[in-house]
Short mmCIF file of C-alpha atoms and ligand atoms in Angstrom, two decimals:
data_model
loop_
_atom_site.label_atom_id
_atom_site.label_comp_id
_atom_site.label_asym_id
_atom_site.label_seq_id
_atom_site.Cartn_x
_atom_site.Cartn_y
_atom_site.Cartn_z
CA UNK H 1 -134.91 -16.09 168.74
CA UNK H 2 -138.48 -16.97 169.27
CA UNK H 3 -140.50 -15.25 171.71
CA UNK H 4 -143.04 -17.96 173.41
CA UNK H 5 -145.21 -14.89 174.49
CA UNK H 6 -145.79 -14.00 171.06
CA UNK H 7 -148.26 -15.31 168.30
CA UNK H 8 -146.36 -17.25 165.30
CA UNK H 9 -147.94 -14.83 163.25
CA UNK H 10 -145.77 -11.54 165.01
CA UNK H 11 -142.93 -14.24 165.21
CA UNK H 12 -143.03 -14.66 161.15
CA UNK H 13 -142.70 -10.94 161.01
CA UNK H 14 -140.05 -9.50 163.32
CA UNK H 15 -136.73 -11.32 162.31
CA UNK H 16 -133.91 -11.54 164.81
CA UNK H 17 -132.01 -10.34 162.00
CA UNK H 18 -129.26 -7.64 162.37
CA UNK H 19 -129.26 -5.27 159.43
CA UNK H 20 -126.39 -3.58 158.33
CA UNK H 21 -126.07 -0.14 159.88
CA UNK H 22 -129.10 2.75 159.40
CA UNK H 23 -130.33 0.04 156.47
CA UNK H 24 -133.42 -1.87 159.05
CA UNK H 25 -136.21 -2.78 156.26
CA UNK H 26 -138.33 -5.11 156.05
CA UNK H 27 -136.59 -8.25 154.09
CA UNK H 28 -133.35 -9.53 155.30
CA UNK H 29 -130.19 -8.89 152.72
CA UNK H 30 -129.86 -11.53 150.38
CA UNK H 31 -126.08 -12.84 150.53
CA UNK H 32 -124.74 -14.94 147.83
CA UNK H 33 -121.11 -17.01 147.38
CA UNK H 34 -119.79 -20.38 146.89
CA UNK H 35 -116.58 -18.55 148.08
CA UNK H 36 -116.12 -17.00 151.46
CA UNK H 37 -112.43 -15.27 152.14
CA UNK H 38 -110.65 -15.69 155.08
CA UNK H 39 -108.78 -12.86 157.12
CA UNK H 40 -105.79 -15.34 157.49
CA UNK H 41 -104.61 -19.15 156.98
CA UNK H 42 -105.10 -19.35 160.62
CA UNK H 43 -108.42 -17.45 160.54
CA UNK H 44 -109.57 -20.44 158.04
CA UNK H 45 -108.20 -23.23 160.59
CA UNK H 46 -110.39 -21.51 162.82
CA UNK H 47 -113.44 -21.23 161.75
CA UNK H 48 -116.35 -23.49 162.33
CA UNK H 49 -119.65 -23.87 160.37
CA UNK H 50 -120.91 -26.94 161.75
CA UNK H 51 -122.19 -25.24 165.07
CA UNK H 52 -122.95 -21.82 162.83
CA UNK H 53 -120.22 -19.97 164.77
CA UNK H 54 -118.75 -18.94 161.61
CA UNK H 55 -118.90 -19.31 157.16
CA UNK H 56 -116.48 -20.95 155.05
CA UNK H 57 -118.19 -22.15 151.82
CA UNK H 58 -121.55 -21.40 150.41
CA UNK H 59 -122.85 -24.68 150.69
CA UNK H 60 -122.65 -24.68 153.97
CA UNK H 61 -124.63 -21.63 155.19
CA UNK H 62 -124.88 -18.00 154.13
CA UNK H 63 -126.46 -15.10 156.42
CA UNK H 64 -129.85 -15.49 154.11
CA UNK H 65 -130.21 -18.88 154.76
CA UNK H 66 -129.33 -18.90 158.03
CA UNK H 67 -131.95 -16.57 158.81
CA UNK H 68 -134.64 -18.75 157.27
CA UNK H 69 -133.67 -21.73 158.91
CA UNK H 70 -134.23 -19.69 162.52
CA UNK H 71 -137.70 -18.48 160.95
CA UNK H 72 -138.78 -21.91 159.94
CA UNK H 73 -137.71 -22.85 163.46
CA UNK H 74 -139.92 -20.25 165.27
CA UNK H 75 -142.93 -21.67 163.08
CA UNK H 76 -142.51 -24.96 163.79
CA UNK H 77 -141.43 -25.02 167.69
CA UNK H 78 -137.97 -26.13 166.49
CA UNK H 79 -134.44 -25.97 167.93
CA UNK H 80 -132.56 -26.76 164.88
CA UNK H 81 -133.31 -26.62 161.10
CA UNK H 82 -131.91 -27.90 157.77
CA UNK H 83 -132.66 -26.65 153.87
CA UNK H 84 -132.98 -28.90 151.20
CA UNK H 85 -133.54 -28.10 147.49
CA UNK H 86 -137.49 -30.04 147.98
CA UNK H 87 -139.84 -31.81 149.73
CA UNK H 88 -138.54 -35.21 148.73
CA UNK H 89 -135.01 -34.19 149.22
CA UNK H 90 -136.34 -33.49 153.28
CA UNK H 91 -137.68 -37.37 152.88
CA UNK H 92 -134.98 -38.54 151.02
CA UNK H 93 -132.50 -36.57 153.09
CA UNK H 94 -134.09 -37.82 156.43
CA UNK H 95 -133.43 -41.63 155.27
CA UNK H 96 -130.30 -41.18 154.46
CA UNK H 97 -128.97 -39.74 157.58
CA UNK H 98 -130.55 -41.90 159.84
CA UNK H 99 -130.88 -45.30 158.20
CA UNK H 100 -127.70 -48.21 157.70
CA UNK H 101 -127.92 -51.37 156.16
CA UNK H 102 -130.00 -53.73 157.70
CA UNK H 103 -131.83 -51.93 159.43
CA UNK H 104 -136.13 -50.83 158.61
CA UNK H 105 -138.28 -47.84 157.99
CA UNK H 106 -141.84 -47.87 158.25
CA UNK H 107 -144.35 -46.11 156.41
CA UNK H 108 -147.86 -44.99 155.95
CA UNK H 109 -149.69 -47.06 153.04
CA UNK H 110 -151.33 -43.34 152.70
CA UNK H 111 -148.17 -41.59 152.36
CA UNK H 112 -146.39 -39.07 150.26
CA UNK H 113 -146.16 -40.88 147.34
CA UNK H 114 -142.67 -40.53 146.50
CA UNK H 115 -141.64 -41.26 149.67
CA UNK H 116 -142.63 -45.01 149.50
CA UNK H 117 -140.90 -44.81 145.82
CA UNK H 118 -138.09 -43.92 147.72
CA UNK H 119 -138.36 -46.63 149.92
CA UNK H 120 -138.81 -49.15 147.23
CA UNK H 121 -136.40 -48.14 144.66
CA UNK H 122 -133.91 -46.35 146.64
CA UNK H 123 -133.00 -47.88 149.90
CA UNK H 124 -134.02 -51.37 148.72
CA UNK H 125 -130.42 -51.00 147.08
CA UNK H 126 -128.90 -49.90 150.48
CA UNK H 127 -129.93 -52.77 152.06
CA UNK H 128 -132.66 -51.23 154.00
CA UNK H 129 -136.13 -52.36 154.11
CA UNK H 130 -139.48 -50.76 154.06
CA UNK H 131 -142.30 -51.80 155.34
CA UNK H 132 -145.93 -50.29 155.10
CA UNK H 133 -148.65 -49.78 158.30
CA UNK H 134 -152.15 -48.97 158.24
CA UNK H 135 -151.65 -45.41 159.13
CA UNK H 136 -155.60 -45.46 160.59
CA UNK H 137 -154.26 -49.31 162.85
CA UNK H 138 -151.95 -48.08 165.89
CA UNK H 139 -151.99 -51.96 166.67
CA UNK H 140 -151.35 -52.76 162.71
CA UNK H 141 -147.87 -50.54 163.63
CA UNK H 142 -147.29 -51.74 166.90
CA UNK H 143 -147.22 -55.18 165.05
CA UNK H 144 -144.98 -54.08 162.57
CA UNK H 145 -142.29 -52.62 164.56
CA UNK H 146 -139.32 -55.05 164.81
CA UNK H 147 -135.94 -54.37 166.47
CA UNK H 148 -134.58 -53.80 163.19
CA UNK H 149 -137.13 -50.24 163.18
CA UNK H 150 -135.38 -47.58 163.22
CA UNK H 151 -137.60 -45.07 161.72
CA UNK H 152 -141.02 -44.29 161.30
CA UNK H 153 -142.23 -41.66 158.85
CA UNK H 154 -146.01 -40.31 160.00
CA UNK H 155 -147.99 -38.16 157.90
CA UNK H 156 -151.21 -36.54 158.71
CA UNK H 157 -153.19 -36.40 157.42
CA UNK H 158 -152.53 -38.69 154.23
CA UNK H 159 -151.51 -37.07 150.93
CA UNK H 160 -154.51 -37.69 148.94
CA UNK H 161 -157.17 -39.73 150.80
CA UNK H 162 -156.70 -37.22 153.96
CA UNK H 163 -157.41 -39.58 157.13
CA UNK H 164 -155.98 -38.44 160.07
CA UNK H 165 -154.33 -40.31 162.49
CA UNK H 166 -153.88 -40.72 165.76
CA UNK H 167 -150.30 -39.31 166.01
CA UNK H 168 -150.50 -39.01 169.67
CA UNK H 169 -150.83 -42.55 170.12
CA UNK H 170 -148.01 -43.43 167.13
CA UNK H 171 -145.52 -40.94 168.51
CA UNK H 172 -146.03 -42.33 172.55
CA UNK H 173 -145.90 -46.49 170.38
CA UNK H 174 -142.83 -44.94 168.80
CA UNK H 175 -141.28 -43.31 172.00
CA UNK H 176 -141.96 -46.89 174.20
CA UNK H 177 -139.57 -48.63 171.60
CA UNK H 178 -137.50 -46.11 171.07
CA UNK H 179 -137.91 -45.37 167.74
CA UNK H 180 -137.15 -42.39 165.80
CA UNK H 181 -140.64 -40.35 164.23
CA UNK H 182 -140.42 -38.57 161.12
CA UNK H 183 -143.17 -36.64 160.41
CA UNK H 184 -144.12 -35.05 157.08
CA UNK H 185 -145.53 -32.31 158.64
CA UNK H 186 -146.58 -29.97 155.14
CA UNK H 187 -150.12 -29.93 155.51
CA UNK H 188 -150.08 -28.70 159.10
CA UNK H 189 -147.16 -26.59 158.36
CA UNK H 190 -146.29 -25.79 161.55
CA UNK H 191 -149.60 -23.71 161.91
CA UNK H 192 -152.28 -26.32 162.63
CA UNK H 193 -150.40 -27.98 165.85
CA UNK H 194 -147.15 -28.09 167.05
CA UNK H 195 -145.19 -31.17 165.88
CA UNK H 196 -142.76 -31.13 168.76
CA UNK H 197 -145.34 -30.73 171.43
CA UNK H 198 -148.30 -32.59 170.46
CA UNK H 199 -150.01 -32.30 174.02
CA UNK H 200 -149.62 -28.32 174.19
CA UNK H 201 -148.06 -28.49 177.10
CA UNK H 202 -144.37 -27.57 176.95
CA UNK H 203 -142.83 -30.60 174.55
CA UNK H 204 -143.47 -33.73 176.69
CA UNK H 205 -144.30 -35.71 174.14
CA UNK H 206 -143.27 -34.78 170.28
CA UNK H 207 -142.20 -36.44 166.75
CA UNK H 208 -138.14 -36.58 166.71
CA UNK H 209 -137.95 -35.06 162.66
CA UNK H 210 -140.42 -32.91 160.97
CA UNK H 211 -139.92 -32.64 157.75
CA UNK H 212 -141.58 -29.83 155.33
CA UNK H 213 -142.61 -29.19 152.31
CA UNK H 214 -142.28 -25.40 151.87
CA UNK H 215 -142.78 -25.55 148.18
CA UNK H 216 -146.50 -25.35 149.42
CA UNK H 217 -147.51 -23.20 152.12
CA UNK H 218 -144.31 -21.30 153.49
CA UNK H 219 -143.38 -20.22 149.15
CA UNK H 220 -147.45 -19.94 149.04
CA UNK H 221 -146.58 -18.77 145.24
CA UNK H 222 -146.59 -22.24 143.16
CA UNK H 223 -143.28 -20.88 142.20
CA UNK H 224 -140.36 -22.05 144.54
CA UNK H 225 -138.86 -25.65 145.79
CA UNK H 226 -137.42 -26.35 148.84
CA UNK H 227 -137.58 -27.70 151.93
CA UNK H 228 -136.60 -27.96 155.54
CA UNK H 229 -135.47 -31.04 158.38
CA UNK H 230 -135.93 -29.21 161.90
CA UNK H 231 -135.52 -30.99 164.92
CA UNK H 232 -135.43 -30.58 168.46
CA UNK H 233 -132.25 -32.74 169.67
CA UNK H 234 -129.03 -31.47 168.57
CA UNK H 235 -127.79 -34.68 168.33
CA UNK H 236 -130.05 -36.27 165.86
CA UNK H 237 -129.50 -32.88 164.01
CA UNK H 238 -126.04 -33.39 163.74
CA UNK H 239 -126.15 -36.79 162.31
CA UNK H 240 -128.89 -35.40 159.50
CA UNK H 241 -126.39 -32.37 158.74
CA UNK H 242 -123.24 -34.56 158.34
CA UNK H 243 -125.24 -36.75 155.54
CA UNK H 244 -126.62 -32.91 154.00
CA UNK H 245 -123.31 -31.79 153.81
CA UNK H 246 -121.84 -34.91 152.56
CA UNK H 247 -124.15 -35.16 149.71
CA UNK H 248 -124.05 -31.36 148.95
CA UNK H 249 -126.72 -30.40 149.00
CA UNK H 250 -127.73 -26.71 149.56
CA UNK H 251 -130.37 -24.19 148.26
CA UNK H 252 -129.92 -21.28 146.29
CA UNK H 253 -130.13 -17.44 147.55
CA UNK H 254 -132.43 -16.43 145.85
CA UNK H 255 -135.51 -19.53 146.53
CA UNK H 256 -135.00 -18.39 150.07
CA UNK H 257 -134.95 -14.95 149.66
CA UNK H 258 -138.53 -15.96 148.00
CA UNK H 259 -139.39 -17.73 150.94
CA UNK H 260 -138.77 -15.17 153.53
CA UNK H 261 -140.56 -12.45 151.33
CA UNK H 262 -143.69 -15.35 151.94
CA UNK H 263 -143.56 -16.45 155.23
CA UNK H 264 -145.49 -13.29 156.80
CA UNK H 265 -148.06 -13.86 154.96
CA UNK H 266 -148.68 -17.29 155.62
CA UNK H 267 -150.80 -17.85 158.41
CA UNK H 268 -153.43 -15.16 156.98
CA UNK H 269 -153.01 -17.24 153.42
CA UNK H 270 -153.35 -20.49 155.35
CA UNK H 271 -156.67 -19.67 156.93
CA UNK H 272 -157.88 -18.30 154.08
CA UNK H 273 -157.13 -21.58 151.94
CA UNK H 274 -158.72 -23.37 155.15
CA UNK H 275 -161.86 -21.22 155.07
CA UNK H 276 -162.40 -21.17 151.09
CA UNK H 277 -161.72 -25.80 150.90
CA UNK H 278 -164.42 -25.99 153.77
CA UNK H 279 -166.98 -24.30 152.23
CA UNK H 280 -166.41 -25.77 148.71
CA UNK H 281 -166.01 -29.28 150.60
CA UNK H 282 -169.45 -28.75 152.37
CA UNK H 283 -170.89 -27.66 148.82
CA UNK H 284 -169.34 -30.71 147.04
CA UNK H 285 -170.58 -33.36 150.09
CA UNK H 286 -174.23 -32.10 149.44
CA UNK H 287 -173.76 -33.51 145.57
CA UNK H 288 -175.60 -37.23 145.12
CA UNK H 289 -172.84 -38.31 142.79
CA UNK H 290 -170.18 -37.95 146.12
CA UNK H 291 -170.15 -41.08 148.10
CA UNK H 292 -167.65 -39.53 150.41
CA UNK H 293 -165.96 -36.36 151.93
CA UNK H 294 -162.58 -36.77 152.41
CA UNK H 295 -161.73 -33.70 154.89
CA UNK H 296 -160.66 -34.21 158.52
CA UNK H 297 -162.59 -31.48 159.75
CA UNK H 298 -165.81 -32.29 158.74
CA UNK H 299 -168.13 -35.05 161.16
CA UNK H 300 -167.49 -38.45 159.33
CA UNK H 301 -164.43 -38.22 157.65
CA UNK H 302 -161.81 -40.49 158.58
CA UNK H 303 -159.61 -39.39 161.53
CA UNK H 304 -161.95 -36.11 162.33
CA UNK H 305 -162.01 -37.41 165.99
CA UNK H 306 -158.42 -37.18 165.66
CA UNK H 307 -158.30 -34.04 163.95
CA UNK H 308 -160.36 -32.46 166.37
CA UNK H 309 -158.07 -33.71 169.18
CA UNK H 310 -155.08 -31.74 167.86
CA UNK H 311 -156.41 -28.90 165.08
CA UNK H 312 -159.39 -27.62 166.39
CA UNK H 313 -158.09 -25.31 168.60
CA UNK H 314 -155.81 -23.25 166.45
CA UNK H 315 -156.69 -20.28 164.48
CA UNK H 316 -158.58 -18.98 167.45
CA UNK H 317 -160.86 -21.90 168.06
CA UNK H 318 -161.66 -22.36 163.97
CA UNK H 319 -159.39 -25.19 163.71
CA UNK H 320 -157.17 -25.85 160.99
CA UNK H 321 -157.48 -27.41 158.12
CA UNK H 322 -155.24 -26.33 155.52
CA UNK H 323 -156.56 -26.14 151.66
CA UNK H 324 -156.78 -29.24 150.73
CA UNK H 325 -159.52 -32.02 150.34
CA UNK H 326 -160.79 -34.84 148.50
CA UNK H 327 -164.55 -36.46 147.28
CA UNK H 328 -164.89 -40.00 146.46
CA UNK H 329 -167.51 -39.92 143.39
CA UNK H 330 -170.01 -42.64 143.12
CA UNK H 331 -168.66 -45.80 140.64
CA UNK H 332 -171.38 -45.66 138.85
CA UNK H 333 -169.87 -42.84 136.83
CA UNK H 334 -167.40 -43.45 134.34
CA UNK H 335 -163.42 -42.08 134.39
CA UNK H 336 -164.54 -40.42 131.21
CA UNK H 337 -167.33 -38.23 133.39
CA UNK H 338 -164.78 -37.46 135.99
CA UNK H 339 -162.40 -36.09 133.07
CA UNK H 340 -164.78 -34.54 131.84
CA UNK H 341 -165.56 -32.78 135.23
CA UNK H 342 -161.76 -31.42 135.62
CA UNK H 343 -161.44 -30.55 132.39
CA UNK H 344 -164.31 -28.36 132.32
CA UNK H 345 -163.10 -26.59 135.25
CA UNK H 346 -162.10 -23.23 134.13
CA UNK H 347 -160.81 -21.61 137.47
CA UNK H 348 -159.40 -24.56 138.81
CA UNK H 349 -155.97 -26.02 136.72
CA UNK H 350 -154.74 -29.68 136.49
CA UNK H 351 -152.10 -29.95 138.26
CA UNK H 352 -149.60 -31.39 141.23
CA UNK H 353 -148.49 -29.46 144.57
CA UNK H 354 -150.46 -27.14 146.51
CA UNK H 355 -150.51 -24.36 148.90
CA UNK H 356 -150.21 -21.58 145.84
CA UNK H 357 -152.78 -18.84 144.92
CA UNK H 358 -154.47 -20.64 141.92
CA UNK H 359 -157.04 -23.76 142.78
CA UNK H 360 -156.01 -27.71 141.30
CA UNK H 361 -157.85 -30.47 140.72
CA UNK H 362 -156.76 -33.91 140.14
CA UNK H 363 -158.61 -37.21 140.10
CA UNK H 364 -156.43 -40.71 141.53
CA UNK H 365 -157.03 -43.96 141.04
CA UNK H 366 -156.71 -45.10 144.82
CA UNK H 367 -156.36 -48.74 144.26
CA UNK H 368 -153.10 -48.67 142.61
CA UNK H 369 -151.42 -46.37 145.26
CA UNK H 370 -152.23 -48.75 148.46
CA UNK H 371 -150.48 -52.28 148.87
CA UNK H 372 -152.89 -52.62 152.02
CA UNK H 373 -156.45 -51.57 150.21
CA UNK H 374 -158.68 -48.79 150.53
CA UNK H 375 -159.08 -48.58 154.39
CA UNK H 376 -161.56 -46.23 155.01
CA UNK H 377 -162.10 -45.24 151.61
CA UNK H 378 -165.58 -45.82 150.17
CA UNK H 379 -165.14 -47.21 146.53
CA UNK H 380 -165.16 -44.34 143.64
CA UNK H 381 -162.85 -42.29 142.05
CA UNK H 382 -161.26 -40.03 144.67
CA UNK H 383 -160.90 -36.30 142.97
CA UNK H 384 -158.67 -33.87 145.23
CA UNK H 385 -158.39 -29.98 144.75
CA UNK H 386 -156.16 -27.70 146.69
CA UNK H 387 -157.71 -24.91 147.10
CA UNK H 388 -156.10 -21.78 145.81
CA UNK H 389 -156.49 -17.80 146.74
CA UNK H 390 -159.73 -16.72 144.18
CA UNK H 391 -162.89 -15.51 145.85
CA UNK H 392 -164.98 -18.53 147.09
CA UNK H 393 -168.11 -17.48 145.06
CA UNK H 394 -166.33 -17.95 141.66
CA UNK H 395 -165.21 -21.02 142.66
CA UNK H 396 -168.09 -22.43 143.67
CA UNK H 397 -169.86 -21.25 140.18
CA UNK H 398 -166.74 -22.91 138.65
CA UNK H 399 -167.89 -26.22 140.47
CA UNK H 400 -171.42 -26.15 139.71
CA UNK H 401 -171.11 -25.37 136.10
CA UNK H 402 -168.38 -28.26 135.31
CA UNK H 403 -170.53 -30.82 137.75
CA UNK H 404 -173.69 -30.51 135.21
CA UNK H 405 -171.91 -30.63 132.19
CA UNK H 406 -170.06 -33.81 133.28
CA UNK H 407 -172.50 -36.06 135.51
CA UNK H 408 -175.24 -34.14 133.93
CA UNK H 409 -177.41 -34.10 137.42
CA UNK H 410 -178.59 -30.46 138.91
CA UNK H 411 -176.00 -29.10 141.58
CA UNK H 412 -177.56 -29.03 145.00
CA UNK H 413 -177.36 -26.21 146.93
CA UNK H 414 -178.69 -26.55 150.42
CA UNK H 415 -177.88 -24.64 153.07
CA UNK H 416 -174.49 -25.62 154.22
CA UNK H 417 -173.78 -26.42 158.19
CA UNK H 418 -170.66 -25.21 159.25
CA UNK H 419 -167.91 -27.64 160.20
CA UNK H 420 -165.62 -27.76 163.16
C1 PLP C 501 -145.44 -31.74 147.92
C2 PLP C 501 -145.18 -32.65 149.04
C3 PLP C 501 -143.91 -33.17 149.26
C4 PLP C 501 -142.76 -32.92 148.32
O1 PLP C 501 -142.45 -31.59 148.12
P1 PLP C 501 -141.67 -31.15 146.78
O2 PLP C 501 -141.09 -29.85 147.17
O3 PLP C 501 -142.69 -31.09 145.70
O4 PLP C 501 -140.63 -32.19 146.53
C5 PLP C 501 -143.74 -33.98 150.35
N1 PLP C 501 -144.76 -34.29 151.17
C6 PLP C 501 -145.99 -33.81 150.98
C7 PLP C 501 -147.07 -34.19 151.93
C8 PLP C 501 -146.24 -32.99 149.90
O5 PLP C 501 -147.47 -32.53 149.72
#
């Protein structure tokens, strides 16, 4: 169990794991089995998995996943905690438990992509509706909520365009009408604030769900999927398990063995990812051709006054920011030049996710992923990169050399102010 006078960082090291007798090492065992035997017929009458007094089937919980599910819970200031094969299977998995026909979910127009796809392709056929807020407008969601609301998915910040919120204020909206919160809580990952306690002061006011990514930061290696539903009412819990157990869906021993080989790592990986994106973000603002920094902790992004409200004091006082970041570049340059930018990036690959030791870029067309417009974002192609693990300076080179060769404009390099 957690210790609250302890630092999540000791509390992702020291398991509350027993090990087998005179064999205490570092990683837990890894157990694996679809079947589990029973000492008698009465034996299996007995036992009971739901409330994790006992095993019966592998689906249902094994000693190795059990223990990640209490790790994941120390991280994230959780009582109870849930696996799921992915990210999206957390959304998807989250819906499903907690929505019935008739009833509506509302979501961010700057949210997890798939998880309005899911919305719209998905529950559409269950009879439930979807409805999108201005995730920057707590009016534009107090408008929206109707007493057929029964959900209400947060994100911050947004997947790609990165404005921050004012969670505070959604959650206490959400709480008024009673309305369940689901937050997709990757990007803080339980190390930039605490999702059940948003005011730091002992849990008065929190989101009901957090769901997790830990494909990203908690795997760290660009080489797992999975991911977690933890919660702080045993109730709501219970309702999410029943629908997990009832669609069968589990994780295998080995992806969390990987996990819990990462997860002591992860708050020194975090704030090095955090460190590495702010200096390259400060580097890439200082470029004429960017019309925009899209980075909560930086002065003038959207949301940094909320940011700063809830991340700036973790990681001693630094803040955090996680490794990720976007730049709107001016319109006057053509798709072409911004392909031609990322594909003359040598250190930094094309590709989706984030939170692993290799840098990605990708440029989005913002205009076809909002119903509601741009918001806040200035017009432009908006390239994001997720910064990876390599040494800053390389990266930086990396930048400057693919930003002449594609926009064909000196790189600037000023002095750069520190953020925060
Ligand atoms: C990656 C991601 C997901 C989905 O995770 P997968 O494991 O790739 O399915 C969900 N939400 C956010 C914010 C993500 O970045």
């Amino acid at each position: 169990m957690t210790d609250p006078a302890r630092h999540i960082t000791t509390e992702l090291v020291h398991h509350a794991y027993q090990a087998p007798s005179q064999f205490f090492a570092p990683q837990p065992a890894v157990h694996k089995a679809s079947t589990v035997f029973f000492d008698s017929v009465e034996d299996m009458r007995k036992r009971r998995w739901l409330d994790k007094s006992g095993f019966t089937y592998g689906l249902h919980g094994t000693p190795t996943t059990y223990v990640l599910e209490e790790r994941l819970c120390s991280l994230e200031g959780a009582q109870q905690c849930l696996l799921v094969p992915s990210g999206l299977s957390a959304i998807s998995t989250v819906a499903l438990g907690l929505l019935s026909a008739g009833d509506e979910v509302l979501i961010p127009d700057n949210a997890y992509g798939p998880n309005k796809d899911f919305a719209e392709h998905e529950l559409a056929r269950w009879g439930i509706r979807h409805v999108l807020f201005d995730p920057m407008d707590v009016q534009d969601l107090q408008a929206k909520l109707t007493p057929a609301t029964k959900l209400v998915w947060l994100e911050a910040p947004g997947s790609v365009s990165m404005e921050f919120p004012d969670l505070i204020a959604c959650v206490q909206l959400c709480r008024q009408r009673s309305v369940t919160t689901v937050l997709d809580n990757t990007w803080g990952a339980g190390l930039a604030f605490k999702p059940f306690d948003l005011l730091a002061d002992g849990g008065s006011l929190g989101v009901d769900v957090s769901a997790h990514a830990l494909t990203k930061y908690p795997s760290g290696g660009g080489d797992v999927l999975m991911g977690s539903i933890t919660t702080v009412n045993q109730a709501l819990h219970m309702r999410i398990k029943l629908t997990h157990m009832r669609l069968g869906i589990g994780v295998g021993a080995n992806d969390a063995e990987m996990v819990l080989r990462s997860l002591p790592s992860m708050a020194l990986r975090y704030r090095a990812h955090d460190a590495s994106a702010r200096t390259l973000a400060a580097a890439l603002a200082q470029q004429s051709a960017v019309v925009q920094l899209l980075h909560p902790a930086f002065a003038g992004a959207p949301g940094h006054a909320q940011w700063h409200a809830l991340c700036s004091a973790a990681q001693d006082g630094q803040g955090a920011a996680a490794g990720l970041f976007s730049v709107v570049i001016d319109p006057q340059y053509e798709q072409a030049a911004i392909d031609t930018f990322c594909d003359s990036l040598a250190l930094f690959q094309i590709g989706y996710s984030w939170g692993g030791p290799v840098s990605l870029v990708v440029p989005y067309e913002l205009d076809s992923m909002r119903a509601g417009g741009r918001g806040q974002v200035k017009a432009g192609t908006v390239v994001r990169f997720c910064v990876g693990l390599e040494a800053v300076q390389d990266l930086l080179n990396d930048l400057a050399q693919a930003w002449q060769k594609a926009f064909h404009t000196p790189w600037q390099t000023a002095p750069i102010a520190p953020s925060n």
